[in-house]
C-alpha cells in the first residue's frame, strides 16, 4: 500500500490532508443509525476542481477508493469510507460563486451549506426552496442524495432545482452539464443522473441551482384528527385544491407527544381535543399577498373541518415556526428516544392510509414499536423503528420495504440508500435494473473508485 | 438479409406489420426541414409491452436497427429510420390506462396524443401542462424529445412531469422506474436519463405523468415595444414578479406580420403603434380565482408600461386564443414562408438580448434572413433561417450554435438533436461528454440497435 496521505499531500499540500492519528473520528461515519464506522486512511480537502481531478487521477493510478463528504449529516451511511479508502471532504470548497438575480440561479461550490445559501439569497428576495431539515447540510451532499424535506410538495426536491453541474468523473475527466436554463434536449441528461447517485458516478465540484421568489406571508394550520387514517385520507383533496400548500405533514400521536415535550411546544390545544386526537395534520400556506393568504386560510380550514378535523388552529407565527422547527428535528428526537433505525419509504400519497395500516400490522406481528410522521403531501413516510433484536428488526424492515414497493412506492424518498438500505433495496429491486446500474457505474467510473459498495455492490453477490 | 417483415409478422401477426411497397412514404421522415428521407424495410405496430420486448430480441438476434415513432411530428429527424432499419410505430399502443385523480397522475401508453390526454383530464379538472404546440403529437414522442412549449415557464417541460416509465432496454429486458410519486432516492434515476434520449436508450412502453389542477381563468396581454432588446430585457422582471405567468413569449416584427396575415388575426392594434412597434411581448396569466387574475393583470400592465411597452392590450378571449394558436403554428408558418432551417437554441433568459444581437450580426455577415419568436421566459429562442446556399447556411447555423454555447446555453431547448443538429452539437460539445454518452448508450443498448446515429455517431468519427 502506497503512502496515500503522502501522495495526496503532493497534490493539495500538507495543510489540506489528514492521515493516521490526525483523522478525527467524525470522518468515519455520517448520522445514519446502527452502522459500523470505518476510519479512512486519509482525509483530503480539495480547494479547486483541478485538485479534485488530480485526486481522482491518483486514486485510479494507485487504486484507492474515494468517498465524497459534505457536512456529514446524511442518514444512510453514504459518507462512510470504503476500507483503506480516502474521504474527500468538500468543506474547503465552500464559495457561493454567484447569486444571479436576472436568471434566478445560484452557482455554488459543494461545501456551501443550506444556511449560507439561505442567507445569501434572502437579501435578493429569492429562496432556494429545499429545506431537508438540517441547515448545516452542504449543497454537495444535497445533490448527492437528492435531498427533499417538507417543502417538496410545492417546490419539488433537489433534482428539480439542479439546473447544471460541474463534476469530475471516475476517469478524472472534468465535465459540465446543463446551465442557467430550465430546459434542454441536447444529449443525455448527465445532471439528472448524477443527482441522487450518492457520490458513486462523479464528484460534484459546482452546482447551478434554481432560485424562486421568496414569498413574504405564511401561515401554519394545525388540525387534530380522531384517527391517523382520517388525516392521511384528507391529504389528496388538499393537494388537489389549487391552494398550492408549502407543506402538508402528518404527525402521529407518539411523535407529536415527543415533539411537544422535547421542544417545549406550546400549541394551546384544549385538553378535550388533546385527549381525543390520535394524529395531526400540519399545513403551511404561503403567498405574496397578505389578503390572499387570509382568504386561503378560511378555505383550507373549512376543507379540513369538512374532512373530519376535530378543530383547526391557525398558529401564531412563533408557535408555527416552533412546530416546524421541532418537526425538522424529528430525526434527533427519534434518535434520543432510542429508535434503532429509521425508514423513509415513499408511496403514492393516496396509498398512505392503507400502507400505514400494513406497517402497524407488521409492527404488531414482530412485537415492535413503529412511530412516525411524514411528508403526507408527497407520500413520503418517516418511521422510527423501535426493536432491539436485530433479526426481528431486519425482518420488520424487510416487510416495511416490501409493502412499500407493493403499494407502488420506493425504498427511500429522500435519505438515499447508502450502505444502510442496500440490502433492503437488493431484496425488492429488479435484478435487471441493478445490472443496468452497474453498467452505468462502469461508464462513469471504470475502475470503481467512487464510493464503491454504496447503493449496490459492484459485483453481483452469490446471494442473488 | 433476413426477411425482416416476415420475422416481425411472426411476432405481432401480419396485420401489424408493413413491408416493401405497403410502406407509406410518411414513415421515412418526420417534420424536420431539409433532411433526406429513408424508407424503412418494415414498419411494425406493437400492441403490448411483450410485443416490444420480442421485437427488440429479434432485432438483436438478426441485427436490424429499430427507430421508435409516435405521431411523426418531431422537428429534428429523430424518427428517420436507419438504413435497412425498422420503424416501431406506437400508434396502436394508444390507451390511457388510468387518470388517477387521488394521486394526480395519468398512466398512458406511448401512442396516446396530447389532444386525447387533454380531453381525458379536463373532465376531472386536471391538466397535463405540456403544450408543445402540436396536439397530435404522442406522449411517447414527447418523452423521447423532452418536449417543451409555451407553458414551460410555469410548469417546466416534459421531464418535470414524467414520474415513472416502463421501457424495453436495447437488451430486450423490460424495466419499470419511478412511479406515482414525485421523489425517490433509490438507485440511479433511469426515468430521467431515458427522458430526452430520443429513442436511443430504450423504447418507452408506458409513462406515468404528473397532472396539475386546471385553473379556470386566464388572460392574454399583448405589449408592443419599439425595439426587440427592450422586449427581452423586460422578461426577467416579469418572471421574478411572483405573478407566475403561464406564458412569456416574444415575437419579432417579421414573425408577427406572418402570424397576423396567415392566421387572419384581428388584434385591434392602432396603426400609430403598429408602425412604431418592432417587437411584441405576449404574457398569459392564469388563476383559480377571477378577482385575483383581474388584480394581477393591472400589476402586470403597469410593470410592462414601466419597462417601455408602447401600450398594453388585454386581448378579448377569442383574440387571445387565436394569437396563441397562431403562435403554436409558427413552425408551419416559417415552413410555408420558405425557411430553410429552424433553430431552437436555449440561453440564460437574461442573455437573450445580447444573444439576439449576435445572431443579427451573424445573419448580416452571411447575407441571410433570420426571424424569430420564442419562449422568452425560459430563454428558448426559435429562429427561422432563410439562406438558400447550403454552405453559407451551415456556416451561419454553426455560428448561431457556437454563440449560444458561448452565452452559457445549449444547442436545443426542446426540439432535440435527432440527426438534423448532430453535426452542430458535435462541433460545440465536449468530446469527453460525447464519449461518456457513448458508454451510457452501450450500457442500455450493447448492440447499438436503438435509433443508431441519432444525437451522436456510435463510433468516434475521424473528423474528431
PDB file of C-alpha atoms in Angstrom, chain A residues 176-376:
ATOM      1  CA  UNK A 176     -20.008  20.477 -17.303  1.00  0.00           C
ATOM      2  CA  UNK A 177     -23.660  19.713 -17.916  1.00  0.00           C
ATOM      3  CA  UNK A 178     -26.754  21.903 -18.090  1.00  0.00           C
ATOM      4  CA  UNK A 179     -26.545  25.580 -17.226  1.00  0.00           C
ATOM      5  CA  UNK A 180     -28.622  28.600 -16.286  1.00  0.00           C
ATOM      6  CA  UNK A 181     -31.706  27.347 -18.102  1.00  0.00           C
ATOM      7  CA  UNK A 182     -34.608  25.077 -17.182  1.00  0.00           C
ATOM      8  CA  UNK A 183     -34.818  23.113 -20.404  1.00  0.00           C
ATOM      9  CA  UNK A 184     -32.568  21.494 -22.977  1.00  0.00           C
ATOM     10  CA  UNK A 185     -32.654  18.416 -25.168  1.00  0.00           C
ATOM     11  CA  UNK A 186     -29.094  18.161 -26.340  1.00  0.00           C
ATOM     12  CA  UNK A 187     -27.727  14.767 -25.381  1.00  0.00           C
ATOM     13  CA  UNK A 188     -28.253  12.593 -22.331  1.00  0.00           C
ATOM     14  CA  UNK A 189     -29.097  14.478 -19.148  1.00  0.00           C
ATOM     15  CA  UNK A 190     -25.967  13.937 -17.066  1.00  0.00           C
ATOM     16  CA  UNK A 191     -27.133  16.484 -14.492  1.00  0.00           C
ATOM     17  CA  UNK A 192     -30.119  14.350 -13.571  1.00  0.00           C
ATOM     18  CA  UNK A 193     -28.331  11.006 -13.403  1.00  0.00           C
ATOM     19  CA  UNK A 194     -25.520  12.391 -11.245  1.00  0.00           C
ATOM     20  CA  UNK A 195     -28.076  13.982  -8.894  1.00  0.00           C
ATOM     21  CA  UNK A 196     -29.056  11.327  -6.364  1.00  0.00           C
ATOM     22  CA  UNK A 197     -26.193   8.985  -7.278  1.00  0.00           C
ATOM     23  CA  UNK A 198     -24.681   9.295  -3.776  1.00  0.00           C
ATOM     24  CA  UNK A 199     -21.141  10.021  -4.907  1.00  0.00           C
ATOM     25  CA  UNK A 200     -20.832   6.845  -6.985  1.00  0.00           C
ATOM     26  CA  UNK A 201     -20.751   8.319 -10.507  1.00  0.00           C
ATOM     27  CA  UNK A 202     -18.871  11.593 -10.170  1.00  0.00           C
ATOM     28  CA  UNK A 203     -17.626  14.137  -7.656  1.00  0.00           C
ATOM     29  CA  UNK A 204     -19.661  17.319  -7.990  1.00  0.00           C
ATOM     30  CA  UNK A 205     -17.468  20.410  -7.885  1.00  0.00           C
ATOM     31  CA  UNK A 206     -20.053  23.097  -8.716  1.00  0.00           C
ATOM     32  CA  UNK A 207     -23.829  23.241  -8.925  1.00  0.00           C
ATOM     33  CA  UNK A 208     -26.123  25.711 -10.680  1.00  0.00           C
ATOM     34  CA  UNK A 209     -29.346  25.883  -8.672  1.00  0.00           C
ATOM     35  CA  UNK A 210     -32.747  27.341  -9.452  1.00  0.00           C
ATOM     36  CA  UNK A 211     -33.980  30.088  -7.135  1.00  0.00           C
ATOM     37  CA  UNK A 212     -37.577  31.176  -6.576  1.00  0.00           C
ATOM     38  CA  UNK A 213     -39.216  34.405  -5.380  1.00  0.00           C
ATOM     39  CA  UNK A 214     -39.247  34.394  -1.566  1.00  0.00           C
ATOM     40  CA  UNK A 215     -42.891  34.899  -0.606  1.00  0.00           C
ATOM     41  CA  UNK A 216     -43.362  37.149   2.388  1.00  0.00           C
ATOM     42  CA  UNK A 217     -46.526  35.749   4.007  1.00  0.00           C
ATOM     43  CA  UNK A 218     -47.018  32.315   5.531  1.00  0.00           C
ATOM     44  CA  UNK A 219     -49.436  30.682   7.947  1.00  0.00           C
ATOM     45  CA  UNK A 220     -49.341  27.357   9.785  1.00  0.00           C
ATOM     46  CA  UNK A 221     -52.579  25.433  10.344  1.00  0.00           C
ATOM     47  CA  UNK A 222     -52.692  22.554  12.813  1.00  0.00           C
ATOM     48  CA  UNK A 223     -55.589  20.120  12.568  1.00  0.00           C
ATOM     49  CA  UNK A 224     -56.039  17.303  15.104  1.00  0.00           C
ATOM     50  CA  UNK A 225     -57.989  14.252  13.916  1.00  0.00           C
ATOM     51  CA  UNK A 226     -59.512  11.346  15.831  1.00  0.00           C
ATOM     52  CA  UNK A 227     -57.616   8.752  13.790  1.00  0.00           C
ATOM     53  CA  UNK A 228     -54.498   8.582  11.653  1.00  0.00           C
ATOM     54  CA  UNK A 229     -56.285   7.224   8.546  1.00  0.00           C
ATOM     55  CA  UNK A 230     -58.600  10.246   8.612  1.00  0.00           C
ATOM     56  CA  UNK A 231     -55.571  12.526   8.489  1.00  0.00           C
ATOM     57  CA  UNK A 232     -53.948  10.841   5.574  1.00  0.00           C
ATOM     58  CA  UNK A 233     -57.247  10.456   3.709  1.00  0.00           C
ATOM     59  CA  UNK A 234     -57.709  14.232   3.847  1.00  0.00           C
ATOM     60  CA  UNK A 235     -54.427  14.870   2.048  1.00  0.00           C
ATOM     61  CA  UNK A 236     -55.191  14.285  -1.659  1.00  0.00           C
ATOM     62  CA  UNK A 237     -58.004  16.862  -1.624  1.00  0.00           C
ATOM     63  CA  UNK A 238     -55.746  19.470  -0.030  1.00  0.00           C
ATOM     64  CA  UNK A 239     -53.031  18.929  -2.601  1.00  0.00           C
ATOM     65  CA  UNK A 240     -55.662  18.998  -5.369  1.00  0.00           C
ATOM     66  CA  UNK A 241     -57.310  22.187  -4.097  1.00  0.00           C
ATOM     67  CA  UNK A 242     -55.131  24.602  -6.032  1.00  0.00           C
ATOM     68  CA  UNK A 243     -54.142  26.247  -2.729  1.00  0.00           C
ATOM     69  CA  UNK A 244     -50.614  25.069  -3.521  1.00  0.00           C
ATOM     70  CA  UNK A 245     -49.618  24.366   0.090  1.00  0.00           C
ATOM     71  CA  UNK A 246     -45.964  24.809   1.053  1.00  0.00           C
ATOM     72  CA  UNK A 247     -46.070  21.875   3.492  1.00  0.00           C
ATOM     73  CA  UNK A 248     -48.542  19.061   4.197  1.00  0.00           C
ATOM     74  CA  UNK A 249     -47.253  16.984   7.100  1.00  0.00           C
ATOM     75  CA  UNK A 250     -48.833  14.317   9.247  1.00  0.00           C
ATOM     76  CA  UNK A 251     -47.626  13.614  12.767  1.00  0.00           C
ATOM     77  CA  UNK A 252     -48.809  10.594  14.743  1.00  0.00           C
ATOM     78  CA  UNK A 253     -49.718  10.722  18.420  1.00  0.00           C
ATOM     79  CA  UNK A 254     -46.477   9.295  19.764  1.00  0.00           C
ATOM     80  CA  UNK A 255     -44.329  11.561  17.621  1.00  0.00           C
ATOM     81  CA  UNK A 256     -46.398  14.645  18.497  1.00  0.00           C
ATOM     82  CA  UNK A 257     -46.014  13.862  22.195  1.00  0.00           C
ATOM     83  CA  UNK A 258     -42.229  13.653  21.750  1.00  0.00           C
ATOM     84  CA  UNK A 259     -42.094  16.889  19.748  1.00  0.00           C
ATOM     85  CA  UNK A 260     -44.160  18.750  22.355  1.00  0.00           C
ATOM     86  CA  UNK A 261     -42.107  17.534  25.286  1.00  0.00           C
ATOM     87  CA  UNK A 262     -38.633  17.781  23.760  1.00  0.00           C
ATOM     88  CA  UNK A 263     -39.188  21.120  22.046  1.00  0.00           C
ATOM     89  CA  UNK A 264     -41.374  22.567  24.800  1.00  0.00           C
ATOM     90  CA  UNK A 265     -44.034  23.442  22.262  1.00  0.00           C
ATOM     91  CA  UNK A 266     -46.988  25.476  23.481  1.00  0.00           C
ATOM     92  CA  UNK A 267     -49.699  24.856  20.918  1.00  0.00           C
ATOM     93  CA  UNK A 268     -52.663  25.776  23.157  1.00  0.00           C
ATOM     94  CA  UNK A 269     -54.667  22.721  22.154  1.00  0.00           C
ATOM     95  CA  UNK A 270     -57.602  22.356  24.594  1.00  0.00           C
ATOM     96  CA  UNK A 271     -57.336  19.212  26.776  1.00  0.00           C
ATOM     97  CA  UNK A 272     -60.586  17.715  25.465  1.00  0.00           C
ATOM     98  CA  UNK A 273     -59.226  17.721  21.928  1.00  0.00           C
ATOM     99  CA  UNK A 274     -55.767  16.618  23.009  1.00  0.00           C
ATOM    100  CA  UNK A 275     -57.349  13.587  24.675  1.00  0.00           C
ATOM    101  CA  UNK A 276     -59.300  12.607  21.570  1.00  0.00           C
ATOM    102  CA  UNK A 277     -56.715  13.330  18.870  1.00  0.00           C
ATOM    103  CA  UNK A 278     -54.753  10.367  17.612  1.00  0.00           C
ATOM    104  CA  UNK A 279     -52.946  12.223  14.830  1.00  0.00           C
ATOM    105  CA  UNK A 280     -52.291  15.692  13.468  1.00  0.00           C
ATOM    106  CA  UNK A 281     -52.098  17.335  10.102  1.00  0.00           C
ATOM    107  CA  UNK A 282     -49.933  20.426   9.661  1.00  0.00           C
ATOM    108  CA  UNK A 283     -50.447  22.548   6.570  1.00  0.00           C
ATOM    109  CA  UNK A 284     -48.422  25.654   5.776  1.00  0.00           C
ATOM    110  CA  UNK A 285     -49.652  28.134   3.178  1.00  0.00           C
ATOM    111  CA  UNK A 286     -47.613  30.978   1.738  1.00  0.00           C
ATOM    112  CA  UNK A 287     -48.453  33.880  -0.528  1.00  0.00           C
ATOM    113  CA  UNK A 288     -47.067  37.074  -1.917  1.00  0.00           C
ATOM    114  CA  UNK A 289     -50.189  38.995  -0.856  1.00  0.00           C
ATOM    115  CA  UNK A 290     -51.447  39.037   2.726  1.00  0.00           C
ATOM    116  CA  UNK A 291     -55.174  39.234   1.852  1.00  0.00           C
ATOM    117  CA  UNK A 292     -54.984  36.225  -0.413  1.00  0.00           C
ATOM    118  CA  UNK A 293     -53.335  34.234   2.344  1.00  0.00           C
ATOM    119  CA  UNK A 294     -56.116  35.202   4.755  1.00  0.00           C
ATOM    120  CA  UNK A 295     -58.773  34.113   2.259  1.00  0.00           C
ATOM    121  CA  UNK A 296     -56.994  30.831   1.594  1.00  0.00           C
ATOM    122  CA  UNK A 297     -56.705  30.081   5.309  1.00  0.00           C
ATOM    123  CA  UNK A 298     -60.502  30.248   5.545  1.00  0.00           C
ATOM    124  CA  UNK A 299     -60.939  27.940   2.547  1.00  0.00           C
ATOM    125  CA  UNK A 300     -58.432  25.454   3.912  1.00  0.00           C
ATOM    126  CA  UNK A 301     -59.896  25.487   7.428  1.00  0.00           C
ATOM    127  CA  UNK A 302     -63.338  24.728   6.035  1.00  0.00           C
ATOM    128  CA  UNK A 303     -61.914  21.943   3.930  1.00  0.00           C
ATOM    129  CA  UNK A 304     -60.200  20.396   6.954  1.00  0.00           C
ATOM    130  CA  UNK A 305     -63.285  20.620   9.107  1.00  0.00           C
ATOM    131  CA  UNK A 306     -65.352  19.072   6.333  1.00  0.00           C
ATOM    132  CA  UNK A 307     -62.939  16.158   6.283  1.00  0.00           C
ATOM    133  CA  UNK A 308     -63.190  15.344   9.980  1.00  0.00           C
ATOM    134  CA  UNK A 309     -60.674  17.594  11.720  1.00  0.00           C
ATOM    135  CA  UNK A 310     -61.642  17.928  15.396  1.00  0.00           C
ATOM    136  CA  UNK A 311     -60.708  21.596  15.149  1.00  0.00           C
ATOM    137  CA  UNK A 312     -58.360  23.795  13.138  1.00  0.00           C
ATOM    138  CA  UNK A 313     -55.816  26.048  14.809  1.00  0.00           C
ATOM    139  CA  UNK A 314     -54.163  28.839  12.906  1.00  0.00           C
ATOM    140  CA  UNK A 315     -50.980  29.033  14.938  1.00  0.00           C
ATOM    141  CA  UNK A 316     -49.462  32.354  15.918  1.00  0.00           C
ATOM    142  CA  UNK A 317     -46.236  32.912  13.970  1.00  0.00           C
ATOM    143  CA  UNK A 318     -43.901  31.960  16.831  1.00  0.00           C
ATOM    144  CA  UNK A 319     -45.813  28.741  17.567  1.00  0.00           C
ATOM    145  CA  UNK A 320     -45.971  27.819  13.885  1.00  0.00           C
ATOM    146  CA  UNK A 321     -42.236  28.308  13.497  1.00  0.00           C
ATOM    147  CA  UNK A 322     -41.549  26.352  16.683  1.00  0.00           C
ATOM    148  CA  UNK A 323     -43.691  23.445  15.478  1.00  0.00           C
ATOM    149  CA  UNK A 324     -41.993  23.328  12.080  1.00  0.00           C
ATOM    150  CA  UNK A 325     -38.580  23.579  13.706  1.00  0.00           C
ATOM    151  CA  UNK A 326     -39.435  20.732  16.065  1.00  0.00           C
ATOM    152  CA  UNK A 327     -40.709  18.691  13.131  1.00  0.00           C
ATOM    153  CA  UNK A 328     -37.411  19.273  11.358  1.00  0.00           C
ATOM    154  CA  UNK A 329     -35.681  17.838  14.390  1.00  0.00           C
ATOM    155  CA  UNK A 330     -37.816  14.701  14.357  1.00  0.00           C
ATOM    156  CA  UNK A 331     -34.809  12.565  13.488  1.00  0.00           C
ATOM    157  CA  UNK A 332     -32.871  13.779  16.519  1.00  0.00           C
ATOM    158  CA  UNK A 333     -35.893  13.253  18.713  1.00  0.00           C
ATOM    159  CA  UNK A 334     -36.298   9.703  17.385  1.00  0.00           C
ATOM    160  CA  UNK A 335     -32.621   9.056  17.971  1.00  0.00           C
ATOM    161  CA  UNK A 336     -32.698  10.382  21.523  1.00  0.00           C
ATOM    162  CA  UNK A 337     -35.812   8.309  22.251  1.00  0.00           C
ATOM    163  CA  UNK A 338     -33.787   5.243  21.357  1.00  0.00           C
ATOM    164  CA  UNK A 339     -35.045   4.387  17.850  1.00  0.00           C
ATOM    165  CA  UNK A 340     -32.894   1.608  16.407  1.00  0.00           C
ATOM    166  CA  UNK A 341     -33.480   2.527  12.791  1.00  0.00           C
ATOM    167  CA  UNK A 342     -35.368   4.970  10.604  1.00  0.00           C
ATOM    168  CA  UNK A 343     -37.139   4.373   7.333  1.00  0.00           C
ATOM    169  CA  UNK A 344     -38.343   6.884   4.722  1.00  0.00           C
ATOM    170  CA  UNK A 345     -40.341   4.823   2.256  1.00  0.00           C
ATOM    171  CA  UNK A 346     -42.318   6.769  -0.331  1.00  0.00           C
ATOM    172  CA  UNK A 347     -45.700   5.564  -1.631  1.00  0.00           C
ATOM    173  CA  UNK A 348     -48.338   7.231  -3.831  1.00  0.00           C
ATOM    174  CA  UNK A 349     -49.924   9.746  -1.466  1.00  0.00           C
ATOM    175  CA  UNK A 350     -53.408   8.247  -1.685  1.00  0.00           C
ATOM    176  CA  UNK A 351     -51.942   4.908  -0.604  1.00  0.00           C
ATOM    177  CA  UNK A 352     -50.596   6.242   2.722  1.00  0.00           C
ATOM    178  CA  UNK A 353     -53.596   5.130   4.845  1.00  0.00           C
ATOM    179  CA  UNK A 354     -53.531   1.545   3.563  1.00  0.00           C
ATOM    180  CA  UNK A 355     -49.766   1.465   3.766  1.00  0.00           C
ATOM    181  CA  UNK A 356     -49.676   2.643   7.375  1.00  0.00           C
ATOM    182  CA  UNK A 357     -52.277   0.016   8.273  1.00  0.00           C
ATOM    183  CA  UNK A 358     -49.974  -2.632   6.911  1.00  0.00           C
ATOM    184  CA  UNK A 359     -46.992  -1.148   8.747  1.00  0.00           C
ATOM    185  CA  UNK A 360     -48.967  -1.314  12.024  1.00  0.00           C
ATOM    186  CA  UNK A 361     -49.791  -4.948  11.370  1.00  0.00           C
ATOM    187  CA  UNK A 362     -46.137  -5.726  10.659  1.00  0.00           C
ATOM    188  CA  UNK A 363     -45.078  -3.945  13.852  1.00  0.00           C
ATOM    189  CA  UNK A 364     -47.624  -5.899  15.891  1.00  0.00           C
ATOM    190  CA  UNK A 365     -46.522  -9.231  14.411  1.00  0.00           C
ATOM    191  CA  UNK A 366     -42.901  -8.634  15.351  1.00  0.00           C
ATOM    192  CA  UNK A 367     -43.676  -7.035  18.725  1.00  0.00           C
ATOM    193  CA  UNK A 368     -42.096  -3.753  17.647  1.00  0.00           C
ATOM    194  CA  UNK A 369     -42.944  -0.085  18.044  1.00  0.00           C
ATOM    195  CA  UNK A 370     -43.148   1.998  14.908  1.00  0.00           C
ATOM    196  CA  UNK A 371     -43.926   5.717  15.228  1.00  0.00           C
ATOM    197  CA  UNK A 372     -43.855   8.332  12.599  1.00  0.00           C
ATOM    198  CA  UNK A 373     -44.596  11.498  10.808  1.00  0.00           C
ATOM    199  CA  UNK A 374     -44.074  12.375   7.213  1.00  0.00           C
ATOM    200  CA  UNK A 375     -44.437  14.430   4.124  1.00  0.00           C
ATOM    201  CA  UNK A 376     -48.039  13.389   3.547  1.00  0.00           C
TER     202      UNK A 376
END
